[in-house]
Coordinates of N, CA and C in Angstrom, one line a residue:
M1 N -61.5 -34.9 -43.2 CA -62.1 -33.9 -44.2 C -63.0 -34.8 -45.3
K2 N -64.4 -34.3 -45.4 CA -65.7 -35.0 -46.5 C -65.2 -33.9 -47.6
I3 N -64.1 -34.2 -48.1 CA -64.1 -33.0 -49.4 C -65.7 -32.7 -50.1
N4 N -66.2 -34.0 -50.7 CA -67.7 -33.3 -51.3 C -68.7 -32.7 -50.6
T5 N -68.4 -32.6 -49.1 CA -69.4 -31.5 -48.6 C -69.2 -29.9 -48.6
Y6 N -67.7 -29.8 -49.4 CA -67.6 -28.4 -49.5 C -67.8 -28.1 -50.7
I7 N -68.3 -28.5 -52.0 CA -68.2 -28.3 -53.4 C -69.8 -27.7 -53.6
D8 N -69.7 -26.8 -54.5 CA -70.7 -26.3 -55.0 C -70.6 -26.6 -56.5
H9 N -71.1 -27.7 -56.9 CA -71.1 -28.8 -58.3 C -72.0 -27.6 -59.1
T10 N -70.8 -27.1 -60.2 CA -71.4 -25.7 -60.9 C -71.6 -26.1 -62.6
I11 N -72.5 -25.3 -63.1 CA -72.3 -25.3 -64.6 C -73.0 -24.0 -65.2
L12 N -72.4 -23.2 -65.7 CA -73.0 -22.1 -65.6 C -72.6 -21.7 -67.3
K13 N -71.9 -22.6 -68.0 CA -72.1 -22.0 -69.4 C -72.7 -21.7 -70.2
A14 N -72.8 -20.8 -71.3 CA -73.8 -20.4 -72.0 C -74.1 -21.8 -72.9
T15 N -73.6 -23.0 -73.3 CA -74.1 -23.8 -73.8 C -74.6 -24.7 -73.2
A16 N -75.0 -24.9 -71.7 CA -75.3 -25.7 -71.0 C -76.8 -26.2 -71.5
T17 N -76.9 -27.5 -71.6 CA -78.0 -27.9 -72.2 C -79.2 -28.5 -70.7
V18 N -80.5 -28.8 -71.4 CA -81.6 -29.3 -70.3 C -80.8 -30.6 -69.3
D19 N -79.9 -31.4 -70.4 CA -79.6 -32.8 -70.3 C -78.2 -32.5 -69.5
D20 N -77.7 -31.5 -69.5 CA -76.6 -30.8 -69.0 C -77.1 -30.7 -67.6
I21 N -77.8 -30.1 -66.7 CA -78.4 -30.0 -65.9 C -79.1 -31.3 -65.1
K22 N -79.5 -31.8 -65.7 CA -80.2 -33.2 -65.3 C -78.9 -34.1 -64.7
Q23 N -77.7 -34.2 -65.5 CA -76.8 -35.1 -65.2 C -76.0 -34.1 -64.2
L24 N -75.8 -32.8 -64.1 CA -75.4 -32.0 -62.8 C -75.8 -32.4 -61.6
C25 N -77.4 -32.6 -61.5 CA -77.9 -33.0 -60.5 C -77.7 -34.6 -60.0
K26 N -77.5 -35.5 -61.1 CA -77.2 -36.5 -60.6 C -76.0 -37.1 -60.1
E27 N -75.2 -36.5 -60.6 CA -74.0 -36.4 -60.4 C -73.6 -36.0 -58.7
A28 N -74.6 -34.8 -58.5 CA -74.4 -34.2 -57.3 C -75.1 -35.3 -56.1
K29 N -76.3 -35.9 -56.3 CA -76.8 -36.8 -55.8 C -75.8 -38.4 -55.4
E30 N -75.2 -38.5 -56.1 CA -74.3 -40.1 -56.6 C -73.1 -39.1 -55.1
H31 N -72.6 -38.4 -55.8 CA -71.5 -37.9 -54.9 C -71.7 -37.2 -53.5
H32 N -72.7 -37.0 -53.3 CA -73.2 -35.8 -52.3 C -72.6 -34.3 -51.8
F33 N -72.9 -33.9 -53.2 CA -72.0 -32.8 -53.1 C -72.8 -31.9 -52.0
Y34 N -72.4 -30.7 -51.7 CA -73.2 -29.9 -50.7 C -74.4 -29.0 -51.8
A35 N -73.8 -28.5 -52.9 CA -75.0 -27.9 -53.5 C -74.9 -28.3 -55.0
V36 N -75.8 -27.5 -56.0 CA -75.3 -27.3 -57.0 C -75.6 -26.0 -57.5
C37 N -74.8 -25.6 -58.7 CA -75.1 -23.8 -58.8 C -74.9 -23.7 -59.9
V38 N -76.4 -23.3 -60.5 CA -76.7 -22.9 -62.1 C -77.5 -21.4 -61.9
N39 N -77.7 -21.4 -63.6 CA -78.0 -19.8 -64.1 C -79.5 -20.4 -63.5
G40 N -79.9 -18.9 -63.4 CA -81.2 -18.7 -62.8 C -82.5 -19.7 -63.8
Y41 N -82.4 -19.5 -65.1 CA -83.5 -20.1 -65.5 C -83.6 -21.4 -65.2
Y42 N -82.5 -22.4 -64.9 CA -82.2 -23.6 -64.2 C -82.7 -24.2 -63.1
V43 N -83.2 -23.1 -62.3 CA -83.4 -23.2 -60.9 C -84.5 -24.3 -60.5
A44 N -85.5 -24.3 -61.4 CA -86.5 -25.0 -61.4 C -86.5 -26.5 -61.5
L45 N -85.9 -26.4 -62.6 CA -85.6 -28.2 -63.2 C -84.5 -28.5 -62.2
A46 N -83.5 -27.8 -61.5 CA -82.5 -28.4 -60.7 C -83.4 -29.0 -59.0
E47 N -84.4 -28.0 -59.2 CA -85.3 -28.2 -57.8 C -86.1 -29.4 -58.6
S48 N -86.8 -29.7 -59.2 CA -87.2 -31.2 -59.4 C -86.6 -32.3 -59.5
E49 N -85.0 -31.7 -59.7 CA -84.2 -33.2 -60.0 C -83.8 -33.4 -58.6
L50 N -83.4 -32.7 -57.7 CA -83.0 -32.6 -56.1 C -84.2 -32.9 -55.1
M51 N -85.5 -33.0 -55.6 CA -86.3 -33.4 -54.5 C -86.2 -34.3 -53.4
Q52 N -86.7 -34.0 -52.2 CA -86.6 -35.4 -51.1 C -85.0 -35.3 -51.3
T53 N -83.8 -34.2 -51.5 CA -82.6 -34.6 -50.9 C -82.2 -33.5 -50.3
D54 N -80.9 -33.6 -49.7 CA -80.8 -32.3 -48.7 C -79.4 -31.2 -49.7
I55 N -79.5 -31.3 -50.9 CA -78.4 -30.8 -51.6 C -79.4 -29.6 -51.7
K56 N -78.4 -28.4 -51.7 CA -78.8 -27.0 -51.9 C -78.5 -26.7 -53.1
I57 N -79.5 -25.5 -53.9 CA -79.4 -25.3 -55.2 C -78.7 -23.6 -55.4
A58 N -77.9 -23.5 -55.5 CA -77.2 -22.3 -55.6 C -77.7 -21.4 -57.1
A59 N -78.1 -20.3 -57.1 CA -78.0 -20.0 -58.5 C -77.6 -18.2 -58.7
V60 N -77.0 -17.8 -59.7 CA -75.9 -16.8 -60.2 C -77.1 -15.7 -60.0
V61 N -76.8 -14.7 -59.7 CA -77.1 -13.1 -60.2 C -76.5 -12.4 -60.9
G62 N -77.0 -11.4 -61.7 CA -76.4 -10.1 -62.1 C -74.6 -10.9 -62.9
F63 N -74.9 -12.0 -63.4 CA -73.4 -13.1 -63.5 C -73.6 -12.7 -65.2
P64 N -72.4 -12.5 -65.7 CA -71.2 -12.6 -65.1 C -70.1 -11.3 -64.5
L65 N -71.2 -9.9 -65.0 CA -70.5 -9.0 -65.2 C -70.5 -8.1 -64.1
G66 N -71.6 -8.4 -63.3 CA -72.4 -7.6 -62.4 C -72.9 -5.9 -62.4
A67 N -73.0 -5.8 -63.4 CA -73.1 -4.4 -64.0 C -74.7 -3.9 -64.2
T68 N -75.6 -5.1 -63.9 CA -76.9 -4.6 -63.9 C -77.4 -4.2 -62.8
S69 N -78.5 -3.2 -62.7 CA -79.1 -2.4 -61.7 C -79.6 -3.0 -60.3
S70 N -79.6 -2.5 -59.0 CA -80.1 -3.0 -58.0 C -81.2 -3.6 -58.3
Y71 N -82.1 -3.2 -59.1 CA -83.4 -3.1 -59.0 C -83.6 -4.9 -59.7
I72 N -82.8 -5.1 -61.1 CA -82.8 -6.3 -61.6 C -82.2 -7.3 -60.9
K73 N -81.4 -7.0 -60.1 CA -80.6 -7.9 -59.1 C -81.4 -8.6 -58.2
V74 N -82.3 -7.5 -57.5 CA -83.2 -8.2 -56.3 C -84.2 -8.9 -57.0
E75 N -85.1 -8.4 -58.3 CA -86.1 -9.4 -58.9 C -85.6 -10.6 -59.3
E76 N -84.4 -10.4 -60.1 CA -83.6 -11.6 -60.6 C -83.1 -12.7 -59.0
A77 N -83.1 -12.5 -58.1 CA -82.8 -12.8 -56.7 C -83.7 -13.5 -56.0
K78 N -85.0 -12.8 -56.0 CA -86.5 -12.7 -55.6 C -86.8 -14.3 -56.6
H79 N -86.9 -13.9 -57.5 CA -87.5 -15.0 -58.5 C -86.8 -16.6 -58.2
C80 N -85.5 -16.3 -58.1 CA -84.9 -17.8 -58.2 C -85.1 -18.3 -56.8
I81 N -85.1 -17.3 -55.7 CA -85.9 -18.2 -54.6 C -87.0 -18.8 -54.5
D82 N -88.0 -17.8 -55.4 CA -89.1 -18.6 -55.2 C -89.3 -19.5 -56.2
Q83 N -88.4 -19.8 -57.6 CA -88.2 -21.3 -58.0 C -87.6 -22.4 -57.3
G84 N -86.9 -22.0 -56.0 CA -86.3 -23.0 -55.6 C -84.8 -23.2 -54.7
A85 N -84.2 -21.8 -55.2 CA -82.9 -21.6 -54.8 C -83.1 -21.5 -53.4
H86 N -81.5 -22.5 -52.7 CA -81.6 -21.6 -51.3 C -80.0 -20.6 -51.1
E87 N -79.5 -20.7 -51.9 CA -78.6 -19.6 -51.9 C -78.4 -18.9 -53.5
I88 N -78.0 -17.7 -53.1 CA -77.7 -16.5 -54.2 C -76.3 -16.0 -54.2
D89 N -75.9 -16.1 -55.1 CA -74.1 -16.2 -55.5 C -74.2 -14.6 -56.8
M90 N -74.3 -13.7 -56.3 CA -74.2 -12.2 -56.8 C -73.0 -11.6 -57.2
V91 N -72.7 -11.1 -58.4 CA -71.6 -10.3 -58.7 C -71.9 -9.1 -58.4
L92 N -70.9 -8.7 -57.6 CA -70.4 -7.6 -57.1 C -70.2 -6.4 -58.6
N93 N -70.7 -5.1 -58.4 CA -70.7 -4.1 -60.1 C -68.8 -3.7 -60.1
V94 N -68.6 -4.4 -60.9 CA -66.8 -4.6 -60.8 C -66.3 -2.8 -61.1
G95 N -67.3 -2.7 -62.3 CA -66.6 -1.2 -62.9 C -67.1 -0.4 -61.6
L96 N -68.3 -0.3 -61.2 CA -68.3 0.7 -60.3 C -67.3 0.8 -59.1
L97 N -67.0 -0.2 -58.9 CA -66.2 -0.6 -57.4 C -64.8 0.1 -58.2
K98 N -64.2 0.1 -59.6 CA -63.1 0.3 -60.0 C -63.1 1.8 -60.2
S99 N -64.3 2.6 -60.4 CA -64.8 3.7 -60.5 C -64.0 4.7 -59.7
G100 N -64.0 4.0 -58.0 CA -64.1 4.9 -57.0 C -65.0 5.6 -56.5
G101 N -65.3 6.0 -55.4 CA -66.1 6.7 -54.8 C -67.4 6.5 -54.7
Y102 N -67.8 5.3 -55.1 CA -68.9 4.6 -55.5 C -69.2 3.7 -54.3
Q103 N -68.5 3.8 -53.4 CA -68.5 2.4 -52.1 C -70.1 2.2 -51.6
K104 N -71.0 3.6 -51.1 CA -72.4 3.5 -50.7 C -73.0 2.7 -51.4
I105 N -72.9 3.2 -52.6 CA -74.0 2.5 -53.9 C -73.6 1.1 -53.9
I106 N -72.5 0.7 -53.9 CA -72.3 -0.7 -53.7 C -72.7 -1.5 -52.7
E107 N -72.3 -0.8 -51.9 CA -72.9 -1.6 -50.3 C -74.4 -1.7 -50.7
E108 N -74.9 -0.7 -50.8 CA -76.5 -0.6 -50.8 C -77.2 -1.8 -51.8
D109 N -76.3 -2.0 -53.0 CA -76.7 -3.2 -53.6 C -76.8 -4.5 -53.2
I110 N -75.6 -4.8 -52.8 CA -75.3 -6.0 -51.7 C -76.7 -5.9 -50.9
R111 N -76.8 -4.8 -50.1 CA -78.0 -4.9 -48.9 C -78.9 -5.3 -49.5
A112 N -79.6 -4.7 -50.8 CA -80.7 -4.6 -51.2 C -81.0 -6.5 -51.6
V113 N -80.2 -7.1 -52.0 CA -80.4 -8.4 -52.5 C -80.5 -9.2 -51.0
K114 N -79.8 -9.1 -50.2 CA -79.5 -10.0 -48.9 C -80.9 -9.4 -48.4
K115 N -81.5 -8.2 -48.3 CA -82.5 -7.7 -47.8 C -83.7 -8.9 -48.6
A116 N -83.6 -8.8 -50.0 CA -84.8 -9.5 -50.3 C -84.8 -11.1 -50.2
I117 N -83.6 -11.2 -50.3 CA -83.8 -13.0 -49.8 C -83.7 -13.8 -48.5
G118 N -83.4 -12.6 -47.3 CA -84.1 -13.0 -46.2 C -83.1 -13.9 -45.7
N119 N -83.3 -15.1 -45.0 CA -82.4 -16.0 -44.0 C -81.5 -16.9 -45.3
N120 N -81.8 -16.8 -46.4 CA -81.1 -17.4 -47.6 C -80.2 -16.8 -47.5
V121 N -78.8 -18.0 -48.0 CA -77.3 -17.6 -48.1 C -77.5 -16.4 -49.3
L122 N -76.1 -15.2 -49.0 CA -76.3 -14.7 -50.1 C -74.4 -14.7 -50.3
K123 N -73.6 -15.2 -51.3 CA -72.3 -15.0 -51.4 C -72.1 -13.9 -52.7
V124 N -71.0 -13.0 -52.5 CA -71.0 -11.6 -53.0 C -69.6 -12.3 -53.8
I125 N -69.9 -12.2 -55.4 CA -68.6 -12.4 -56.0 C -68.1 -11.3 -56.3
F126 N -66.8 -11.3 -56.2 CA -65.9 -10.2 -56.6 C -65.3 -9.9 -57.6
E127 N -64.7 -11.3 -58.6 CA -63.9 -11.2 -59.7 C -62.7 -10.5 -59.6
N128 N -61.3 -11.1 -58.9 CA -60.5 -10.8 -57.9 C -59.6 -10.4 -59.1
C129 N -59.3 -11.4 -60.4 CA -58.5 -10.8 -61.4 C -58.6 -9.5 -61.9
Y130 N -59.6 -8.9 -61.5 CA -59.9 -7.5 -62.5 C -59.4 -6.5 -61.1
L131 N -59.3 -6.8 -59.9 CA -59.0 -5.9 -58.8 C -57.7 -5.4 -58.2
T132 N -57.6 -4.3 -58.1 CA -56.2 -4.3 -57.5 C -56.3 -4.8 -55.8
T133 N -55.5 -5.1 -55.0 CA -55.1 -5.4 -53.7 C -56.5 -4.3 -52.6
E134 N -56.4 -3.3 -52.9 CA -57.0 -2.1 -52.4 C -58.2 -2.2 -52.6
E135 N -58.4 -2.7 -54.0 CA -60.3 -3.0 -54.2 C -60.7 -4.1 -54.0
K136 N -59.6 -5.4 -53.5 CA -60.3 -6.2 -52.9 C -60.6 -6.2 -51.6
K137 N -59.8 -5.2 -50.8 CA -59.9 -5.2 -49.3 C -61.3 -4.1 -48.9
I138 N -61.8 -3.2 -50.1 CA -62.9 -2.5 -49.8 C -63.8 -3.3 -50.3
A139 N -63.9 -4.6 -51.4 CA -64.9 -5.1 -51.7 C -65.3 -6.0 -50.4
C140 N -64.1 -6.7 -49.7 CA -64.9 -7.3 -48.1 C -65.2 -6.3 -47.5
K141 N -65.0 -5.4 -47.1 CA -65.7 -4.2 -45.9 C -67.0 -4.1 -46.6
L142 N -67.2 -3.9 -47.7 CA -68.5 -3.6 -48.0 C -69.5 -4.8 -48.2
S143 N -69.0 -5.8 -48.5 CA -70.0 -7.1 -48.2 C -69.9 -7.7 -46.9
L144 N -69.0 -7.2 -45.9 CA -69.2 -7.5 -44.4 C -70.5 -6.9 -44.1
N145 N -70.4 -5.2 -44.4 CA -71.3 -4.0 -44.0 C -72.3 -4.4 -44.5
A146 N -72.8 -4.8 -45.5 CA -73.9 -4.9 -46.1 C -74.4 -6.8 -45.7
G147 N -74.4 -7.6 -44.8 CA -74.6 -8.5 -44.3 C -74.5 -9.9 -45.1
A148 N -73.5 -10.1 -46.2 CA -73.3 -11.2 -46.7 C -72.9 -12.3 -45.9
D149 N -73.1 -12.9 -46.6 CA -72.7 -14.4 -45.7 C -71.5 -15.1 -46.2
F150 N -71.0 -15.1 -47.6 CA -69.7 -15.6 -48.1 C -69.4 -14.2 -49.0
I151 N -68.1 -14.2 -48.8 CA -67.8 -13.6 -50.1 C -66.7 -14.6 -50.9
K152 N -66.5 -14.7 -52.2 CA -66.4 -15.3 -53.4 C -65.3 -14.6 -54.3
T153 N -64.3 -15.5 -54.8 CA -63.2 -15.0 -55.8 C -63.5 -14.5 -57.2
S154 N -64.0 -15.2 -57.5 CA -64.4 -15.3 -58.9 C -65.3 -15.9 -59.4
T155 N -65.8 -15.4 -60.4 CA -67.1 -16.3 -61.7 C -66.7 -17.4 -62.5
G156 N -65.4 -17.2 -62.6 CA -64.9 -18.4 -63.8 C -65.0 -18.1 -64.8
F157 N -65.3 -17.0 -65.3 CA -65.3 -16.0 -66.5 C -64.8 -15.2 -67.1
G158 N -63.9 -14.6 -66.0 CA -62.9 -13.7 -66.3 C -61.6 -13.9 -66.8
T159 N -60.4 -13.3 -66.2 CA -59.1 -13.7 -66.7 C -58.3 -14.5 -66.1
G160 N -59.0 -14.7 -65.0 CA -58.5 -15.5 -63.9 C -59.1 -15.9 -62.7
G161 N -59.0 -17.0 -61.7 CA -59.8 -17.4 -61.4 C -58.9 -17.2 -59.6
A162 N -59.2 -18.2 -58.9 CA -59.1 -18.2 -57.6 C -57.6 -18.6 -57.6
T163 N -57.0 -17.8 -56.1 CA -55.5 -17.9 -56.0 C -55.3 -17.9 -54.5
L164 N -54.6 -18.7 -53.9 CA -53.8 -18.7 -52.7 C -54.0 -17.4 -51.9
E165 N -53.2 -16.6 -52.8 CA -53.5 -14.9 -52.3 C -54.3 -14.2 -51.8
D166 N -54.8 -14.4 -52.9 CA -56.5 -13.5 -52.7 C -57.0 -14.1 -51.6
V167 N -57.3 -15.6 -51.5 CA -58.6 -16.0 -50.4 C -57.7 -15.7 -48.9
Q168 N -56.3 -15.6 -48.9 CA -55.8 -15.4 -47.5 C -56.0 -13.9 -47.2
L169 N -56.1 -12.9 -48.3 CA -55.7 -11.6 -48.1 C -57.7 -11.1 -47.6
M170 N -58.7 -11.9 -48.3 CA -59.9 -12.0 -47.9 C -60.2 -12.6 -46.6
I171 N -59.7 -13.6 -46.1 CA -59.5 -14.3 -44.5 C -59.2 -13.1 -43.8
N172 N -58.0 -12.5 -43.6 CA -57.4 -11.4 -42.9 C -58.4 -10.3 -43.2
E173 N -59.0 -10.2 -44.2 CA -60.2 -8.6 -44.2 C -60.9 -9.0 -43.0
V174 N -61.6 -10.2 -43.3 CA -62.8 -10.3 -42.4 C -62.8 -11.1 -41.5
H175 N -61.8 -11.6 -40.8 CA -61.6 -11.9 -39.8 C -62.6 -13.1 -38.9
G176 N -63.2 -13.7 -40.1 CA -64.0 -15.0 -39.8 C -65.5 -14.7 -39.8
S177 N -65.7 -13.2 -40.1 CA -67.1 -12.8 -39.7 C -67.7 -13.0 -41.0
V178 N -67.1 -13.6 -42.3 CA -68.2 -13.9 -43.3 C -67.1 -15.1 -43.8
K179 N -68.0 -15.9 -44.5 CA -67.6 -17.4 -45.0 C -66.6 -17.2 -46.7
I180 N -65.6 -18.0 -46.7 CA -65.1 -17.4 -48.2 C -66.0 -18.8 -48.9
K181 N -65.7 -18.5 -50.2 CA -65.7 -19.6 -51.2 C -65.0 -19.4 -52.4
A182 N -63.8 -20.3 -52.6 CA -63.3 -20.3 -54.0 C -63.3 -21.1 -55.1
S183 N -63.7 -19.9 -56.4 CA -64.0 -20.4 -57.5 C -63.0 -20.1 -58.6
G184 N -63.0 -20.7 -59.7 CA -62.3 -20.6 -60.6 C -61.4 -21.2 -60.9
G185 N -61.1 -22.2 -61.6 CA -59.6 -22.9 -61.6 C -59.5 -24.1 -60.6
I186 N -60.3 -24.4 -60.2 CA -60.0 -25.7 -59.2 C -60.4 -26.7 -59.6
R187 N -59.6 -27.8 -60.0 CA -59.9 -28.6 -61.1 C -59.1 -30.1 -60.3
D188 N -58.4 -30.3 -59.3 CA -57.9 -31.2 -58.6 C -58.1 -31.4 -57.1
L189 N -57.9 -32.5 -56.5 CA -57.8 -32.8 -55.4 C -57.0 -32.5 -54.7
N190 N -55.9 -32.0 -54.9 CA -54.6 -31.3 -54.3 C -55.0 -29.8 -54.0
T191 N -55.2 -29.3 -55.1 CA -55.8 -27.6 -54.9 C -56.7 -27.2 -54.1
A192 N -57.5 -28.1 -54.2 CA -58.9 -27.6 -53.7 C -58.7 -28.4 -52.1
K193 N -57.9 -29.1 -51.6 CA -57.3 -29.5 -50.3 C -56.7 -28.0 -49.6
Q194 N -55.5 -27.3 -51.0 CA -55.2 -26.5 -50.3 C -55.8 -25.1 -49.6
Y195 N -56.9 -25.0 -50.3 CA -58.0 -23.7 -50.2 C -58.9 -24.0 -48.6
I196 N -59.0 -25.7 -48.6 CA -60.0 -26.0 -47.8 C -58.8 -25.7 -46.6
D197 N -57.5 -25.9 -46.8 CA -56.9 -25.8 -45.5 C -56.5 -24.7 -45.3
L198 N -56.4 -23.9 -45.8 CA -56.6 -22.3 -45.7 C -57.5 -21.8 -45.3
G199 N -58.8 -22.3 -45.1 CA -59.8 -21.8 -44.4 C -61.3 -21.4 -45.3
V200 N -61.1 -21.8 -46.5 CA -62.5 -21.6 -47.2 C -63.5 -22.9 -46.7
S201 N -64.7 -22.0 -46.9 CA -66.1 -23.1 -46.4 C -66.4 -23.7 -47.9
R202 N -66.5 -23.4 -49.1 CA -67.0 -24.1 -50.2 C -66.0 -23.6 -51.5
I203 N -66.2 -24.6 -52.0 CA -65.4 -24.8 -52.9 C -66.8 -24.9 -54.3
G204 N -66.0 -23.7 -55.4 CA -67.0 -23.7 -56.4 C -66.4 -24.4 -57.6
T205 N -66.7 -25.5 -58.7 CA -65.7 -25.8 -59.7 C -67.2 -27.1 -60.3
S206 N -66.5 -26.8 -61.6 CA -67.2 -28.2 -62.5 C -66.5 -29.0 -62.7
S207 N -65.8 -29.1 -61.6 CA -64.5 -30.5 -61.9 C -65.1 -31.4 -60.6
G208 N -65.9 -31.0 -60.0 CA -66.2 -32.0 -58.6 C -66.0 -33.3 -58.8
I209 N -66.4 -34.3 -60.0 CA -66.0 -35.5 -60.0 C -64.3 -35.5 -60.2
Q210 N -63.6 -34.9 -60.6 CA -62.2 -35.1 -60.4 C -62.0 -34.8 -59.4
I211 N -62.1 -34.0 -58.4 CA -61.5 -33.9 -57.1 C -61.7 -35.1 -56.5
V212 N -63.2 -35.4 -56.3 CA -63.6 -36.5 -55.5 C -63.0 -37.9 -55.7
N213 N -62.8 -37.9 -57.5 CA -62.4 -39.3 -58.1 C -60.8 -39.1 -58.8
P214 N -59.9 -38.9 -57.8 CA -58.7 -38.3 -58.4 C -58.5 -39.8 -59.1
T215 N -57.4 -39.6 -60.5 CA -56.8 -40.6 -61.0 C -55.5 -40.8 -60.8

């Protein structure tokens, strides 16, 4: 297992500086991480820093609440792709899901972003810490129906991050038709391995260095 090839090396905090983004990209090159994950404004910078490498750039959309309109999410996603992103991590409309009765709108929201980015990878972030078991199952179904490539546990900005129980539930619901990204609170090699052994295809973390170089 090459743990580095599972990692989306991430910095999404509000205080991230230009130098922080450059450092993130430098570390991604040094450790051959699969991707970096950044806020939309920094996609162009990451693209310039990662030129002539095969490291992917993931950009977050509707982050971290998922409460922007489909139109805004689509335009944000398109702009990120135009700037050099290869993957979009969009936040599902959590409040709408919890309202009940809006499943068609949520599915159309996801589908619209996927259509806008074409063959580029779409990951749908659930923010599982706010969802009931039934809501998590519904989110899996809607993402699968809408053509998402990945479903993702968390933004890292909620009250909780990834759990093994949530990932197992997600795996059970999609039956291999959609890949899983675990993110939020994964900070060491042992934890990362547990998720990979369970079946996730990607780990979102700001602790990539600590994971690949445990002390």
